[in-house]
Coordinates of C-alpha atoms and ligand atoms in Angstrom, one line a residue:
Chain A
M21 CA 18.1 -5.5 -9.4
E22 CA 14.6 -5.3 -8.2
L23 CA 15.7 -5.2 -4.5
L24 CA 17.2 -1.8 -5.0
P25 CA 14.0 0.3 -4.8
V26 CA 12.9 -1.5 -1.6
L27 CA 16.3 -1.0 0.0
W28 CA 16.4 2.6 -1.1
N29 CA 13.0 3.2 0.4
E30 CA 14.2 1.9 3.8
W31 CA 17.4 3.8 3.6
V32 CA 15.5 7.1 3.1
F33 CA 13.5 6.3 6.1
F34 CA 16.5 5.3 8.2
K35 CA 18.4 8.6 7.3
R36 CA 15.3 10.7 8.2
R37 CA 14.7 8.9 11.5
F38 CA 18.3 8.2 12.4
W39 CA 18.2 9.5 16.0
Q40 CA 14.7 8.1 16.8
I41 CA 15.7 4.7 15.4
T42 CA 19.0 4.7 17.2
S43 CA 17.7 5.8 20.6
A44 CA 14.7 3.4 20.4
A45 CA 17.0 0.5 19.7
L46 CA 19.4 1.4 22.6
I47 CA 17.1 2.2 25.4
G48 CA 15.9 -1.4 26.3
P49 CA 19.3 -3.2 26.0
V50 CA 21.1 -0.5 27.9
L51 CA 18.6 -0.6 30.7
Y52 CA 19.0 -4.4 30.8
M53 CA 22.7 -4.1 31.0
I54 CA 22.4 -1.6 33.9
A55 CA 19.7 -3.3 35.8
F56 CA 20.7 -7.0 35.4
G57 CA 24.4 -6.6 34.5
W58 CA 25.5 -4.0 37.0
G59 CA 22.6 -3.9 39.5
M60 CA 21.7 -7.5 40.2
G61 CA 24.6 -9.4 38.6
R62 CA 27.6 -7.6 40.2
G63 CA 29.9 -10.2 41.7
V64 CA 27.7 -13.1 40.4
Q65 CA 29.3 -15.9 38.5
V66 CA 27.3 -17.9 35.9
E67 CA 28.7 -21.0 34.2
G68 CA 32.1 -20.0 35.6
Q69 CA 32.2 -16.4 34.2
P70 CA 31.1 -13.0 35.4
Y71 CA 27.4 -12.4 34.8
M72 CA 28.1 -9.4 32.5
A73 CA 30.0 -11.7 30.1
F74 CA 27.2 -14.1 30.2
L75 CA 24.6 -11.4 29.7
I76 CA 26.0 -9.5 26.7
P77 CA 25.5 -12.2 24.1
G78 CA 21.9 -12.6 25.2
I79 CA 21.4 -8.9 24.9
I80 CA 22.8 -8.9 21.4
A81 CA 20.4 -11.7 20.5
L82 CA 17.4 -9.9 21.8
T83 CA 18.5 -6.6 20.3
T84 CA 18.8 -8.0 16.8
M85 CA 15.5 -9.7 17.3
N86 CA 13.6 -6.7 18.4
S87 CA 15.1 -4.2 16.0
S88 CA 14.7 -6.3 12.9
Y89 CA 11.2 -7.4 13.8
N90 CA 10.1 -3.9 14.6
A91 CA 11.8 -2.4 11.6
V92 CA 9.7 -4.5 9.3
A93 CA 6.5 -5.1 11.2
V94 CA 5.8 -1.5 12.3
Q95 CA 6.7 0.1 9.0
L96 CA 4.9 -2.4 6.8
N97 CA 1.8 -2.4 9.0
I98 CA 1.6 1.4 8.7
H99 CA 2.3 1.3 5.0
R100 CA -0.4 -1.4 4.4
L101 CA -3.2 -0.3 6.7
Y102 CA -2.6 3.4 7.5
D103 CA -1.1 5.4 4.7
R104 CA -1.8 2.5 2.2
S105 CA 1.5 3.1 0.4
F106 CA 2.2 -0.6 0.2
Q107 CA -0.1 -0.5 -2.8
E108 CA 2.7 1.2 -4.7
Y109 CA 4.6 -2.1 -4.4
I110 CA 1.7 -4.3 -5.2
I111 CA 0.8 -2.3 -8.3
A112 CA 4.4 -2.1 -9.7
P113 CA 5.8 -4.5 -12.2
V114 CA 8.1 -6.1 -9.7
R115 CA 8.2 -9.8 -8.7
V116 CA 6.6 -10.6 -5.3
I117 CA 9.8 -12.4 -4.3
S118 CA 11.8 -9.2 -4.8
I119 CA 9.4 -7.3 -2.5
T120 CA 9.6 -10.0 0.1
A121 CA 13.4 -10.4 -0.1
G122 CA 14.0 -6.7 -0.2
K123 CA 11.8 -5.9 2.8
I124 CA 13.3 -8.8 4.9
L125 CA 16.9 -7.9 4.0
A126 CA 16.3 -4.2 4.8
G127 CA 14.8 -5.2 8.2
A128 CA 17.7 -7.5 8.9
L129 CA 20.2 -4.7 8.2
R130 CA 18.4 -2.6 10.7
G131 CA 18.8 -5.4 13.2
M132 CA 22.5 -5.6 12.4
Y133 CA 22.8 -1.9 12.9
A134 CA 21.3 -2.0 16.4
G135 CA 23.2 -5.2 17.3
T136 CA 26.5 -3.5 16.3
V137 CA 25.8 -0.4 18.3
I138 CA 25.0 -2.5 21.4
L139 CA 28.2 -4.5 20.8
L140 CA 30.1 -1.2 20.9
I141 CA 28.3 0.1 23.9
S142 CA 28.9 -3.2 25.8
L143 CA 32.6 -2.3 25.6
L144 CA 31.8 0.6 28.0
F145 CA 30.4 -1.9 30.4
G146 CA 33.7 -3.7 30.3
S147 CA 32.6 -6.7 28.5
M148 CA 35.0 -9.1 26.9
V149 CA 33.0 -10.3 24.0
R150 CA 34.9 -12.3 21.4
V151 CA 33.6 -11.5 18.0
N152 CA 34.4 -13.5 14.9
V153 CA 32.9 -14.2 11.5
W154 CA 30.6 -16.8 13.0
F155 CA 29.4 -14.4 15.6
I156 CA 28.5 -11.9 12.9
L157 CA 26.8 -14.7 10.9
I158 CA 24.6 -15.8 13.7
M159 CA 23.7 -12.2 14.5
F160 CA 22.7 -11.8 10.9
L161 CA 20.8 -15.0 10.7
N162 CA 18.8 -14.0 13.8
S163 CA 18.0 -10.7 12.2
L164 CA 16.8 -12.4 9.1
V165 CA 14.6 -14.8 11.1
F166 CA 12.8 -12.0 13.0
S167 CA 12.7 -9.7 10.0
A168 CA 10.9 -12.4 8.1
L169 CA 8.6 -12.9 11.1
G170 CA 7.8 -9.2 11.1
F171 CA 7.1 -9.3 7.4
Y172 CA 4.7 -12.2 7.7
A173 CA 3.0 -10.8 10.8
A174 CA 2.4 -7.3 9.2
L175 CA 0.8 -8.9 6.1
V176 CA -1.4 -11.2 8.1
V177 CA -2.8 -8.9 10.8
Q178 CA -5.9 -6.8 10.0
S179 CA -5.3 -3.9 12.5
H180 CA -2.7 -2.0 14.4
T181 CA -4.0 -3.5 17.7
D182 CA -3.5 -7.0 16.4
M183 CA 0.1 -6.0 15.4
N184 CA 0.8 -4.9 19.0
R185 CA -0.7 -8.1 20.4
F186 CA 1.5 -10.2 18.1
G187 CA 4.6 -8.5 19.6
T188 CA 3.4 -8.9 23.1
F189 CA 2.5 -12.6 22.9
I190 CA 5.3 -13.8 20.6
L191 CA 8.3 -11.6 21.2
T192 CA 8.1 -10.7 24.8
P193 CA 8.2 -14.3 26.1
M194 CA 11.3 -14.9 24.0
V195 CA 13.0 -11.8 25.3
F196 CA 13.0 -13.3 28.8
L197 CA 13.1 -17.0 28.3
C198 CA 15.4 -17.8 25.5
G199 CA 18.7 -18.0 27.3
T200 CA 19.1 -14.3 27.3
F201 CA 19.3 -13.5 31.0
F202 CA 19.7 -17.0 32.4
S203 CA 20.5 -20.5 31.1
P204 CA 17.4 -22.3 30.0
D205 CA 18.8 -25.4 31.6
S206 CA 17.7 -24.0 35.0
I207 CA 14.0 -24.3 33.9
P208 CA 12.2 -27.5 34.6
G209 CA 10.9 -30.2 32.3
A210 CA 8.5 -29.5 29.4
I211 CA 9.0 -25.8 29.4
R212 CA 12.7 -26.3 28.8
Y213 CA 12.0 -28.4 25.7
I214 CA 9.7 -25.7 24.3
I215 CA 12.4 -23.1 25.0
Y216 CA 14.9 -25.2 23.0
I217 CA 12.6 -25.2 20.0
L218 CA 12.5 -21.4 19.8
P219 CA 15.0 -19.8 17.5
L220 CA 16.2 -17.1 19.9
T221 CA 17.5 -19.7 22.3
H222 CA 19.9 -20.9 19.6
T223 CA 21.0 -17.5 18.8
S224 CA 21.8 -16.5 22.4
Q225 CA 23.5 -19.9 23.1
G226 CA 25.4 -19.8 19.8
L227 CA 26.6 -16.2 20.4
R228 CA 27.6 -17.1 24.0
G229 CA 29.5 -20.1 22.9
I230 CA 31.6 -18.1 20.5
S231 CA 32.0 -15.2 22.9
T232 CA 33.4 -17.4 25.6
G233 CA 35.7 -19.1 23.3
G234 CA 33.8 -22.3 23.0
G235 CA 33.6 -22.5 19.2
V236 CA 30.6 -23.0 16.9
N237 CA 27.9 -25.5 17.6
W238 CA 26.1 -26.2 14.2
I239 CA 22.8 -26.8 15.7
H240 CA 22.7 -23.1 16.6
I241 CA 23.0 -22.2 13.0
V242 CA 20.8 -24.9 11.5
V243 CA 17.7 -24.2 13.7
P244 CA 17.6 -20.5 13.0
A245 CA 18.3 -21.2 9.3
I246 CA 15.3 -23.5 9.1
Y247 CA 13.1 -20.9 10.8
F248 CA 14.2 -18.3 8.4
L249 CA 13.4 -20.5 5.4
G250 CA 10.0 -21.4 6.7
L251 CA 9.1 -17.8 7.6
F252 CA 10.4 -16.5 4.3
L253 CA 8.2 -18.9 2.4
L254 CA 5.2 -18.0 4.6
G255 CA 5.8 -14.3 4.0
L256 CA 6.2 -14.9 0.3
R257 CA 2.9 -16.8 0.1
Q258 CA 1.1 -14.1 2.1
C259 CA 2.5 -11.3 -0.1
C260 CA 1.2 -13.1 -3.2
R261 CA -2.3 -13.1 -1.6
V262 CA -2.4 -9.7 -0.1
E263 CA -4.8 -7.3 -1.7
A264 CA -4.0 -3.6 -1.6
Chain B
M4 CA -8.0 -4.1 -32.2
N5 CA -8.8 -0.6 -31.2
N6 CA -9.9 -1.4 -27.6
V7 CA -7.5 -0.8 -24.9
I8 CA -9.5 -2.7 -22.3
E9 CA -12.0 -5.5 -22.7
L10 CA -14.0 -7.2 -20.0
R11 CA -16.0 -10.4 -20.6
N12 CA -18.5 -11.5 -18.0
V13 CA -16.5 -10.3 -15.0
V14 CA -17.8 -11.3 -11.6
K15 CA -16.5 -10.5 -8.2
K16 CA -18.2 -11.6 -5.0
F17 CA -17.5 -10.6 -1.4
G18 CA -19.3 -13.3 0.6
D19 CA -22.8 -13.6 -0.8
T20 CA -23.0 -10.1 -2.4
A21 CA -21.8 -9.7 -6.0
A22 CA -19.9 -6.4 -6.0
V23 CA -19.5 -6.8 -9.7
D24 CA -22.1 -9.0 -11.3
G25 CA -21.2 -10.2 -14.8
I26 CA -19.9 -7.1 -16.6
D27 CA -19.0 -6.8 -20.3
L28 CA -17.1 -3.6 -21.2
S29 CA -14.9 -2.3 -23.9
V30 CA -12.9 1.0 -23.7
A31 CA -11.6 2.4 -27.0
K32 CA -8.0 3.7 -27.3
G33 CA -7.8 7.4 -26.5
D34 CA -11.2 7.5 -24.9
F35 CA -12.1 9.5 -21.8
F36 CA -14.3 7.0 -20.0
G37 CA -16.4 7.8 -16.9
L38 CA -17.8 5.1 -14.6
L39 CA -20.7 6.5 -12.6
G40 CA -22.9 5.0 -10.0
P41 CA -24.2 5.3 -6.4
N42 CA -22.1 4.4 -3.4
G43 CA -21.5 0.7 -3.3
A44 CA -22.3 0.2 -7.0
G45 CA -19.0 -1.6 -7.5
K46 CA -16.9 1.1 -9.2
T47 CA -13.8 0.7 -7.0
T48 CA -14.1 -3.0 -7.2
M49 CA -14.1 -2.8 -11.0
F50 CA -11.0 -0.5 -11.0
R51 CA -9.1 -2.7 -8.6
M52 CA -9.7 -5.7 -10.9
M53 CA -8.7 -3.8 -14.0
T54 CA -5.5 -2.6 -12.2
T55 CA -4.4 -6.2 -11.1
L56 CA -5.1 -5.4 -7.4
L57 CA -7.9 -7.9 -7.1
K58 CA -8.6 -11.1 -8.9
P59 CA -12.0 -11.6 -10.5
D60 CA -14.0 -14.7 -9.5
E61 CA -15.1 -15.2 -13.1
G62 CA -14.6 -13.8 -16.5
R63 CA -11.7 -12.4 -18.5
I64 CA -10.0 -9.0 -18.5
N65 CA -7.7 -8.0 -21.4
M66 CA -5.6 -4.9 -21.5
N67 CA -3.5 -3.7 -24.4
G68 CA -3.8 -7.3 -25.8
F69 CA -2.5 -8.9 -22.6
D70 CA -4.5 -11.3 -20.5
M71 CA -4.9 -10.2 -16.9
N72 CA -4.4 -13.8 -15.6
R73 CA -1.3 -14.5 -17.5
N74 CA 0.6 -11.2 -18.1
R75 CA 0.0 -9.1 -15.0
R76 CA 3.5 -7.7 -15.1
E77 CA 3.1 -6.5 -18.7
I78 CA -0.2 -4.9 -17.8
K79 CA 1.3 -3.2 -14.8
K80 CA 4.0 -1.6 -17.0
T81 CA 1.5 0.2 -19.2
M82 CA -1.0 1.3 -16.7
G83 CA -1.2 4.0 -14.0
M84 CA -3.6 4.1 -11.1
V85 CA -4.8 6.8 -8.8
S86 CA -6.8 5.1 -6.1
Q87 CA -9.8 6.4 -4.2
H88 CA -7.8 6.7 -1.0
I89 CA -4.5 8.6 -0.7
S90 CA -1.7 6.1 -0.9
L91 CA 1.4 8.2 -0.6
Q92 CA 4.2 7.3 1.7
S93 CA 3.6 9.9 4.3
D94 CA 7.2 9.9 5.6
M95 CA 8.7 10.6 2.2
T96 CA 8.8 13.9 0.3
A97 CA 7.0 14.7 -2.9
E98 CA 10.2 14.0 -4.8
E99 CA 11.0 10.8 -3.0
N100 CA 7.5 9.4 -3.7
L101 CA 8.0 10.0 -7.4
E102 CA 11.6 8.6 -7.2
L103 CA 10.4 5.4 -5.6
H104 CA 7.7 5.0 -8.2
G105 CA 10.3 5.5 -11.0
M106 CA 12.6 3.0 -9.4
L107 CA 9.9 0.4 -9.0
H108 CA 9.1 0.8 -12.7
K109 CA 12.8 0.4 -13.6
M110 CA 13.3 3.8 -15.1
D111 CA 17.0 4.7 -15.3
R112 CA 18.3 7.5 -13.1
K113 CA 18.6 10.2 -15.8
R114 CA 15.1 9.6 -17.0
R115 CA 13.8 9.7 -13.5
K116 CA 15.4 13.0 -12.7
Q117 CA 14.1 14.5 -15.9
R118 CA 10.6 13.1 -15.4
I119 CA 10.4 14.3 -11.8
E120 CA 11.2 17.8 -12.9
E121 CA 8.6 17.8 -15.6
L122 CA 5.9 16.4 -13.4
L123 CA 6.6 18.7 -10.4
E124 CA 6.4 21.6 -12.8
F125 CA 3.3 20.3 -14.5
S126 CA 1.4 19.8 -11.2
G127 CA 2.6 23.0 -9.7
L128 CA 4.3 21.2 -6.9
S129 CA 7.9 22.4 -7.6
E130 CA 8.1 24.5 -4.5
H131 CA 6.8 21.7 -2.4
R132 CA 9.2 19.1 -3.6
K133 CA 10.9 18.7 -0.2
K134 CA 7.7 18.6 1.7
L135 CA 6.7 15.3 3.4
A136 CA 3.6 13.9 1.8
G137 CA 2.1 13.5 5.3
H138 CA 2.4 17.3 5.7
M139 CA 0.7 18.2 2.4
S140 CA -2.8 19.6 2.0
G141 CA -5.5 17.3 0.5
G142 CA -5.3 19.0 -2.8
M143 CA -1.5 18.7 -3.0
K144 CA -1.7 15.1 -2.1
R145 CA -4.2 14.5 -4.9
R146 CA -2.0 16.2 -7.5
L147 CA 1.0 14.3 -6.3
M148 CA -1.0 11.0 -6.6
I149 CA -1.9 11.9 -10.2
V150 CA 1.6 12.8 -11.3
R151 CA 3.0 9.8 -9.5
A152 CA 0.7 7.5 -11.6
L153 CA 2.0 9.3 -14.7
M154 CA 5.7 8.9 -13.8
H155 CA 6.4 5.9 -15.9
E156 CA 4.4 7.2 -18.9
P157 CA 1.5 4.7 -18.9
S158 CA -0.8 4.5 -21.9
V159 CA -3.9 3.9 -19.7
L160 CA -4.7 5.9 -16.6
F161 CA -7.3 4.8 -14.0
M162 CA -8.5 7.4 -11.5
D163 CA -11.0 6.5 -8.8
E164 CA -12.6 9.8 -7.7
P165 CA -9.5 11.9 -8.4
T166 CA -11.0 15.2 -7.3
V167 CA -12.9 14.3 -4.2
G168 CA -12.4 16.9 -1.5
L169 CA -10.9 19.5 -3.7
D170 CA -11.9 23.2 -3.9
P171 CA -13.5 24.4 -7.2
S172 CA -10.2 25.9 -8.5
G173 CA -8.2 22.8 -7.5
R174 CA -10.8 20.6 -9.3
R175 CA -10.6 22.7 -12.4
S176 CA -6.8 22.7 -12.5
I177 CA -7.0 18.9 -12.4
W178 CA -9.5 18.9 -15.2
D179 CA -7.1 20.8 -17.3
I180 CA -4.3 18.4 -16.5
L181 CA -6.5 15.5 -17.5
K182 CA -7.8 17.1 -20.7
N183 CA -4.3 17.8 -21.8
L184 CA -3.2 14.3 -21.1
N185 CA -6.1 12.9 -23.0
R186 CA -5.4 15.1 -26.0
Q187 CA -1.9 13.7 -26.0
G188 CA -3.4 10.3 -26.5
L189 CA -3.7 8.9 -23.0
T190 CA -6.7 6.7 -22.4
V191 CA -8.3 7.8 -19.2
L192 CA -10.9 6.0 -17.0
L193 CA -12.4 7.7 -14.1
T194 CA -15.1 7.3 -11.5
T195 CA -16.7 10.3 -10.0
H196 CA -19.8 11.5 -8.0
Y197 CA -19.5 14.9 -9.6
I198 CA -21.8 14.8 -12.6
E199 CA -20.4 18.1 -13.9
E200 CA -17.0 16.5 -14.0
A201 CA -18.2 13.6 -16.1
E202 CA -20.0 16.0 -18.5
V203 CA -17.0 18.2 -18.9
L204 CA -14.5 15.4 -19.3
C205 CA -15.9 12.2 -20.6
N206 CA -16.6 11.1 -24.2
T207 CA -18.2 7.9 -22.9
V208 CA -19.9 7.2 -19.6
A209 CA -21.2 4.0 -18.1
L210 CA -23.8 4.0 -15.4
M211 CA -23.3 1.2 -12.8
D212 CA -25.8 0.0 -10.2
H213 CA -25.7 -3.1 -8.0
G214 CA -22.7 -4.5 -9.9
K215 CA -24.2 -4.1 -13.3
I216 CA -23.8 -1.6 -16.1
I217 CA -27.3 -0.2 -16.8
A218 CA -26.5 2.3 -19.5
Q219 CA -23.4 3.2 -21.6
G220 CA -22.6 5.7 -24.3
N221 CA -21.9 9.3 -25.2
P222 CA -23.3 11.7 -22.5
E223 CA -25.2 13.8 -25.0
K224 CA -26.8 10.8 -26.7
L225 CA -27.8 9.3 -23.3
K226 CA -29.4 12.5 -22.3
Q227 CA -31.4 12.6 -25.5
H228 CA -32.4 9.1 -24.9
V229 CA -34.2 9.9 -21.6
G230 CA -35.3 13.3 -22.8
A231 CA -33.3 16.5 -23.4
Y232 CA -35.6 18.6 -21.3
V233 CA -36.9 18.2 -17.7
L234 CA -39.9 19.5 -16.1
E235 CA -39.5 19.7 -12.3
T236 CA -42.5 20.1 -10.2
F237 CA -42.7 20.5 -6.5
K238 CA -45.9 19.2 -5.0
E239 CA -46.8 17.8 -1.5
G240 CA -43.2 18.3 -0.2
K241 CA -41.7 16.2 -3.0
T242 CA -40.0 17.1 -6.3
R243 CA -41.1 15.2 -9.4
Y244 CA -39.3 15.1 -12.7
G245 CA -40.8 14.6 -16.1
F246 CA -38.7 14.1 -19.2
F247 CA -39.4 15.5 -22.7
P248 CA -37.7 15.3 -26.1
S249 CA -38.0 19.1 -26.7
E250 CA -38.5 22.4 -24.8
E251 CA -41.9 23.0 -26.4
E252 CA -43.3 19.8 -25.2
A253 CA -42.0 20.4 -21.7
L254 CA -43.4 23.9 -21.6
S255 CA -46.8 23.0 -22.9
R256 CA -47.1 20.3 -20.2
A257 CA -46.0 22.9 -17.7
R258 CA -48.8 25.2 -18.7
E259 CA -51.3 22.4 -18.3
I260 CA -50.3 21.7 -14.7
G261 CA -49.3 25.1 -13.4
G262 CA -48.0 25.7 -9.9
E263 CA -44.4 25.7 -8.7
L264 CA -42.2 24.4 -11.6
V265 CA -39.0 24.7 -13.5
V266 CA -38.2 23.7 -17.1
R267 CA -34.5 23.1 -17.9
R268 CA -32.1 21.0 -20.0
S269 CA -31.6 17.6 -18.6
N270 CA -28.1 16.5 -17.3
L271 CA -26.4 13.3 -16.5
E272 CA -27.6 13.6 -12.9
D273 CA -31.2 13.3 -14.1
L274 CA -30.3 10.3 -16.2
F275 CA -28.5 8.8 -13.3
L276 CA -31.4 9.3 -10.9
K277 CA -34.0 8.1 -13.4
L278 CA -32.1 4.9 -14.3
T279 CA -31.1 4.0 -10.8
N280 CA -34.5 4.9 -9.4
H281 CA -33.0 6.3 -6.2
G282 CA -35.7 8.4 -4.7
V283 CA -37.1 9.9 -7.9
G284 CA -40.5 9.2 -9.4
G285 CA -40.8 9.6 -13.2
Ligands
ATP10 N1 -12.8 -5.9 0.7 C1 -14.2 -6.0 0.7 N2 -14.8 -6.9 1.5 C2 -16.1 -7.0 1.5 N3 -17.0 -6.3 0.8 C3 -16.4 -5.4 0.0 C4 -15.0 -5.2 -0.1 N4 -14.8 -4.2 -1.0 C5 -16.0 -3.8 -1.5 N5 -17.0 -4.5 -0.9 C6 -18.4 -4.3 -1.1 O1 -18.6 -4.4 -2.5 C7 -19.6 -3.4 -2.9 C8 -19.0 -2.5 -3.9 O2 -18.0 -1.6 -3.3 P1 -17.2 -0.6 -4.1 O3 -16.2 -0.1 -3.2 O4 -16.7 -1.2 -5.4 O5 -18.3 0.5 -4.5 P2 -18.1 1.9 -5.2 O6 -19.0 1.9 -6.3 O7 -16.7 2.2 -5.4 O8 -18.7 2.9 -4.0 P3 -18.2 4.4 -3.6 O9 -18.9 5.3 -4.6 O10 -18.8 4.6 -2.3 O11 -16.8 4.5 -3.7 C9 -20.0 -2.7 -1.6 O12 -21.2 -3.4 -1.2 C10 -18.9 -3.0 -0.7 O13 -19.4 -3.1 0.7
MG11 MG1 -15.3 3.6 -4.7

């Protein structure tokens, strides 16, 4: 099992930084719930349900996205460009696909951790989220997509500044536009089509569908799955090329 | 075949400049091999190619009978590398850095535990085992880098300036570690800018300049080749060096010129400066 050292590495880090990781993962989503859910959304109905019930699946989607992306991107960027410890992986007799799969899986697990904590916290906000196997699966798929994106990004960029820029230009728009806080259908024309191409839109809509008892729409699983495969392959190719 | 490493016509270019420009090289099993040369000569590039971190543009590299292009994983198993820059995971402890290395090299748990104890002891880091690598002093990091490279018991060890930034006693303690390892049969390749280090440790040295090897052999023989004695004269604000096969010849020349001068045995530094022609007139 060549994935084991990679996962162990992340586990050591997770244990050591447990509180930092947990608090960093919570702060954004909890603020969104307070500001948008309680503050602006009180008494508001969206698609025939209280705004809070509409909001929570969106928040779960963006939490799993941010946490898994950051878990991989920040760490790997540091390990590659700052303390150069990524060289340990490159120089070890381990298949590149194991490094890729291990790092991406570890990142996705971090996303799942944050998503689960937010799910529990949302109970405090009186949410009625229905969770089933498909809900968990979509959460995990979303974590894999953005973990893979983080892996690819961290191997492509040449500096810490570029890494930050990547987050600002790719992730931030998705946080707000991809059906997290409001339905993308309220956005006009071409922009709406673009939004429907993005993976996070499918995650938030997929989660919301299940949460409100509407069942699973396959498109919301297929689109993220395609993204994941594509990003995994890109990351793998980049990892073969990377020079430590 | 008694050579651990063989390079044939290896070339590596970065843009237009050839960092390594057609090198042939053989390193014998059990040798202590020093690669010397000025900044930018291509030493690190050579090491990165020999340790699978960089692919050559041309030529072949063979290690322990394995071809670098085809059997990278086999090569990785039998070689250890201490890079020029510290490459420890700064948010892991000394112990954890070694553990990760052992796991990546597929050592079983029992062997890892045992080896970590041995190496921490050996490097004098036992008391610091729980210290984060990021919180260690430069010398401790260097020692940890060296023992980490030894964790999986490689048969060839590459070290790119292993003692840079160490105090004299730290440097000497690393020399002892390296001498012991070499006595036990480990083939060691190192680069250094400390000529004394190369003279103390290496059985073979190669001088590199502008991506080419310009001299190679036993340090004593190389020194004899340029002249075992040096006459240093200081004139018009500049030191000049003259090389002589024996002390008598150097002294008799000294008597002829007179003035401010020194006669001494030559060292690798003289050889180095003479062959690379960096600021020294013959
Ligand atoms: N990644 C790179 N991209 C572009 N040029 C590079 C790269 N790595 C090395 N070089 C160039 O190749 C040449 C050889 O560099 P190298 O690091 O091998 O020298 P060195 O002998 O190790 O020097 P030093 O003693 O300073 O460590 C230099 O001109 C350097 O600028
Ligand atoms: Mg160098």
